[in-house]
Amino acid sequence: MAISLRFESTLKSNPEQVWRWITDVRCLRREMRPWLWMSIPFGVRNLQDLDVQPGQPLFTSWLWLFGLLPIGISKLTLLELTPNVGFVEQSPLTGTRLWRHERRLEVDGQGTKVIDQLTVEPLFAGWLVKGFLQLFFNSRHRSLRRRDRRQLH
């Protein structure tokens, strides 16, 4: 059974700045803390620096719960990467039939809206996966809002 979740935050920063945050791997790792730590090959600093071939894995990443407990791997695969607009990631991921993460930026009168749309088909414990993803992405959005507030001061 597929799980579909949506998360939104409106940031005051311009889309170019927000884009730099969401594609910079150091910022990505900070955004994921404390829930997950993700291995990234040495030398990779920004998703835009990679030679993205839509649908082809960019690299294999280990995922660690709380940075301590290995919980699986992801073969990070982008279907789309459009600067200052968003990306679509659909990666083979341990424990899922499907992992699809769409992150879009939309500009409105209040700032830059970050929209995360998830579609996940876990192999088991769907209720647990859904609960974890809600905690995890709510935390990621809090992290983005904190970064945005710090940027403006």
mmCIF file of C-alpha atoms in Angstrom:
data_model
loop_
_atom_site.group_PDB
_atom_site.id
_atom_site.type_symbol
_atom_site.label_atom_id
_atom_site.label_comp_id
_atom_site.label_asym_id
_atom_site.label_seq_id
_atom_site.Cartn_x
_atom_site.Cartn_y
_atom_site.Cartn_z
ATOM 1 C CA MET A 1 0.000 0.000 0.000
ATOM 2 C CA ALA A 2 1.435 3.367 -1.041
ATOM 3 C CA ILE A 3 1.932 6.181 1.441
ATOM 4 C CA SER A 4 1.560 9.721 0.129
ATOM 5 C CA LEU A 5 2.718 12.667 2.245
ATOM 6 C CA ARG A 6 3.129 16.377 1.532
ATOM 7 C CA PHE A 7 5.102 18.972 3.494
ATOM 8 C CA GLU A 8 5.297 22.718 2.822
ATOM 9 C CA SER A 9 7.218 25.649 4.270
ATOM 10 C CA THR A 10 7.357 29.236 3.092
ATOM 11 C CA LEU A 11 10.776 30.847 3.467
ATOM 12 C CA LYS A 12 11.630 34.540 3.127
ATOM 13 C CA SER A 13 14.858 33.807 1.220
ATOM 14 C CA ASN A 14 14.932 33.994 -2.563
ATOM 15 C CA PRO A 15 14.691 30.796 -4.631
ATOM 16 C CA GLU A 16 18.357 30.933 -5.669
ATOM 17 C CA GLN A 17 19.462 30.891 -2.026
ATOM 18 C CA VAL A 18 17.003 28.141 -1.101
ATOM 19 C CA TRP A 19 18.170 26.129 -4.108
ATOM 20 C CA ARG A 20 21.771 26.361 -2.876
ATOM 21 C CA TRP A 21 20.664 24.989 0.508
ATOM 22 C CA ILE A 22 18.659 22.075 -0.824
ATOM 23 C CA THR A 23 21.361 20.912 -3.242
ATOM 24 C CA ASP A 24 24.412 21.425 -0.968
ATOM 25 C CA VAL A 25 25.203 18.068 0.647
ATOM 26 C CA ARG A 26 26.416 19.677 3.904
ATOM 27 C CA CYS A 27 23.085 21.494 4.235
ATOM 28 C CA LEU A 28 21.242 18.302 3.305
ATOM 29 C CA ARG A 29 23.004 16.410 6.082
ATOM 30 C CA ARG A 30 22.183 19.179 8.597
ATOM 31 C CA GLU A 31 18.567 19.104 7.462
ATOM 32 C CA MET A 32 18.391 15.348 8.113
ATOM 33 C CA ARG A 33 19.817 15.519 11.661
ATOM 34 C CA PRO A 34 19.290 14.088 14.191
ATOM 35 C CA TRP A 35 17.177 11.361 12.557
ATOM 36 C CA LEU A 36 19.365 10.158 9.694
ATOM 37 C CA TRP A 37 22.920 10.339 8.505
ATOM 38 C CA MET A 38 23.619 9.615 4.865
ATOM 39 C CA SER A 39 26.999 8.671 3.406
ATOM 40 C CA ILE A 40 28.066 10.702 0.401
ATOM 41 C CA PRO A 41 31.141 9.992 -1.743
ATOM 42 C CA PHE A 42 34.214 12.054 -0.951
ATOM 43 C CA GLY A 43 34.409 15.193 -3.059
ATOM 44 C CA VAL A 44 30.678 15.516 -3.727
ATOM 45 C CA ARG A 45 29.647 18.954 -2.481
ATOM 46 C CA ASN A 46 26.503 19.751 -4.428
ATOM 47 C CA LEU A 47 23.968 17.704 -6.390
ATOM 48 C CA GLN A 48 24.409 20.113 -9.296
ATOM 49 C CA ASP A 49 28.090 19.141 -9.562
ATOM 50 C CA LEU A 50 27.161 15.588 -10.510
ATOM 51 C CA ASP A 51 26.647 14.326 -14.029
ATOM 52 C CA VAL A 52 22.939 13.611 -13.739
ATOM 53 C CA GLN A 53 21.668 11.066 -16.221
ATOM 54 C CA PRO A 54 17.928 10.864 -15.488
ATOM 55 C CA GLY A 55 17.035 7.459 -14.076
ATOM 56 C CA GLN A 56 20.667 6.362 -13.572
ATOM 57 C CA PRO A 57 22.013 6.004 -10.002
ATOM 58 C CA LEU A 58 24.464 8.748 -9.042
ATOM 59 C CA PHE A 59 25.978 6.870 -6.100
ATOM 60 C CA THR A 60 25.165 4.390 -3.356
ATOM 61 C CA SER A 61 24.585 5.864 0.068
ATOM 62 C CA TRP A 62 24.383 4.163 3.456
ATOM 63 C CA LEU A 63 21.626 5.405 5.757
ATOM 64 C CA TRP A 64 22.180 5.420 9.511
ATOM 65 C CA LEU A 65 19.397 5.962 12.062
ATOM 66 C CA PHE A 66 20.596 8.628 14.535
ATOM 67 C CA GLY A 67 24.010 8.294 12.881
ATOM 68 C CA LEU A 68 24.555 5.028 14.763
ATOM 69 C CA LEU A 69 22.392 2.200 13.450
ATOM 70 C CA PRO A 70 22.757 1.165 9.785
ATOM 71 C CA ILE A 71 19.254 0.788 8.344
ATOM 72 C CA GLY A 72 19.892 0.359 4.634
ATOM 73 C CA ILE A 73 21.172 1.787 1.420
ATOM 74 C CA SER A 74 19.882 4.117 -1.237
ATOM 75 C CA LYS A 75 21.082 4.205 -4.814
ATOM 76 C CA LEU A 76 20.510 7.934 -5.202
ATOM 77 C CA THR A 77 18.735 8.380 -8.523
ATOM 78 C CA LEU A 78 17.374 11.636 -9.898
ATOM 79 C CA LEU A 79 14.753 11.647 -12.612
ATOM 80 C CA GLU A 80 14.868 15.424 -12.857
ATOM 81 C CA LEU A 81 17.052 18.277 -11.559
ATOM 82 C CA THR A 82 15.939 21.762 -12.614
ATOM 83 C CA PRO A 83 17.943 24.628 -11.062
ATOM 84 C CA ASN A 84 15.915 26.944 -8.803
ATOM 85 C CA VAL A 85 12.780 24.854 -9.489
ATOM 86 C CA GLY A 86 13.229 21.395 -7.970
ATOM 87 C CA PHE A 87 14.093 17.771 -8.354
ATOM 88 C CA VAL A 88 12.490 14.378 -8.521
ATOM 89 C CA GLU A 89 14.342 11.579 -6.791
ATOM 90 C CA GLN A 90 13.203 8.011 -7.313
ATOM 91 C CA SER A 91 15.816 5.801 -5.731
ATOM 92 C CA PRO A 92 16.016 2.104 -5.013
ATOM 93 C CA LEU A 93 15.913 2.068 -1.201
ATOM 94 C CA THR A 94 16.203 -0.774 1.294
ATOM 95 C CA GLY A 95 12.795 -1.817 2.623
ATOM 96 C CA THR A 96 10.709 -0.232 -0.127
ATOM 97 C CA ARG A 97 9.123 -1.189 -3.416
ATOM 98 C CA LEU A 98 9.011 2.511 -4.276
ATOM 99 C CA TRP A 99 10.664 5.652 -2.924
ATOM 100 C CA ARG A 100 9.793 8.860 -4.755
ATOM 101 C CA HIS A 101 10.629 12.291 -3.371
ATOM 102 C CA GLU A 102 9.677 15.399 -5.296
ATOM 103 C CA ARG A 103 10.983 18.693 -3.942
ATOM 104 C CA ARG A 104 9.729 21.852 -5.627
ATOM 105 C CA LEU A 105 10.285 25.546 -5.078
ATOM 106 C CA GLU A 106 7.449 27.950 -5.805
ATOM 107 C CA VAL A 107 7.641 31.710 -5.520
ATOM 108 C CA ASP A 108 4.640 33.577 -4.194
ATOM 109 C CA GLY A 109 4.030 36.973 -2.619
ATOM 110 C CA GLN A 110 5.322 35.755 0.748
ATOM 111 C CA GLY A 111 8.606 34.172 -0.357
ATOM 112 C CA THR A 112 9.856 30.816 -1.579
ATOM 113 C CA LYS A 113 7.687 27.821 -0.818
ATOM 114 C CA VAL A 114 9.472 24.473 -0.398
ATOM 115 C CA ILE A 115 7.140 21.583 -1.180
ATOM 116 C CA ASP A 116 8.084 17.968 -0.518
ATOM 117 C CA GLN A 117 5.810 15.313 -1.972
ATOM 118 C CA LEU A 118 6.588 11.731 -0.976
ATOM 119 C CA THR A 119 5.233 8.521 -2.400
ATOM 120 C CA VAL A 120 6.516 5.439 -0.637
ATOM 121 C CA GLU A 121 5.586 1.767 -0.838
ATOM 122 C CA PRO A 122 7.250 0.098 2.158
ATOM 123 C CA LEU A 123 7.712 -3.660 2.161
ATOM 124 C CA PHE A 124 6.413 -3.899 5.747
ATOM 125 C CA ALA A 125 5.235 -1.856 8.761
ATOM 126 C CA GLY A 126 3.607 0.886 6.690
ATOM 127 C CA TRP A 127 2.200 2.585 9.805
ATOM 128 C CA LEU A 128 5.715 2.781 11.300
ATOM 129 C CA VAL A 129 7.275 4.072 8.073
ATOM 130 C CA LYS A 130 4.544 6.703 7.732
ATOM 131 C CA GLY A 131 5.005 7.874 11.325
ATOM 132 C CA PHE A 132 8.782 8.067 10.920
ATOM 133 C CA LEU A 133 8.511 9.989 7.646
ATOM 134 C CA GLN A 134 6.117 12.495 9.226
ATOM 135 C CA LEU A 135 8.574 13.102 12.090
ATOM 136 C CA PHE A 136 11.566 13.185 9.751
ATOM 137 C CA PHE A 137 10.159 15.601 7.157
ATOM 138 C CA ASN A 138 8.585 17.866 9.786
ATOM 139 C CA SER A 139 12.051 18.054 11.339
ATOM 140 C CA ARG A 140 13.641 18.768 7.941
ATOM 141 C CA HIS A 141 11.235 21.637 7.355
ATOM 142 C CA ARG A 142 11.912 23.065 10.839
ATOM 143 C CA SER A 143 15.599 22.974 9.963
ATOM 144 C CA LEU A 144 14.966 24.880 6.719
ATOM 145 C CA ARG A 145 12.882 27.508 8.546
ATOM 146 C CA ARG A 146 15.640 27.963 11.188
ATOM 147 C CA ARG A 147 18.264 28.375 8.446
ATOM 148 C CA ASP A 148 16.027 30.922 6.738
ATOM 149 C CA ARG A 149 15.574 32.936 9.961
ATOM 150 C CA ARG A 150 19.342 32.923 10.615
ATOM 151 C CA GLN A 151 19.998 34.020 7.041
ATOM 152 C CA LEU A 152 17.753 37.056 7.454
ATOM 153 C CA HIS A 153 19.496 38.302 10.627
#
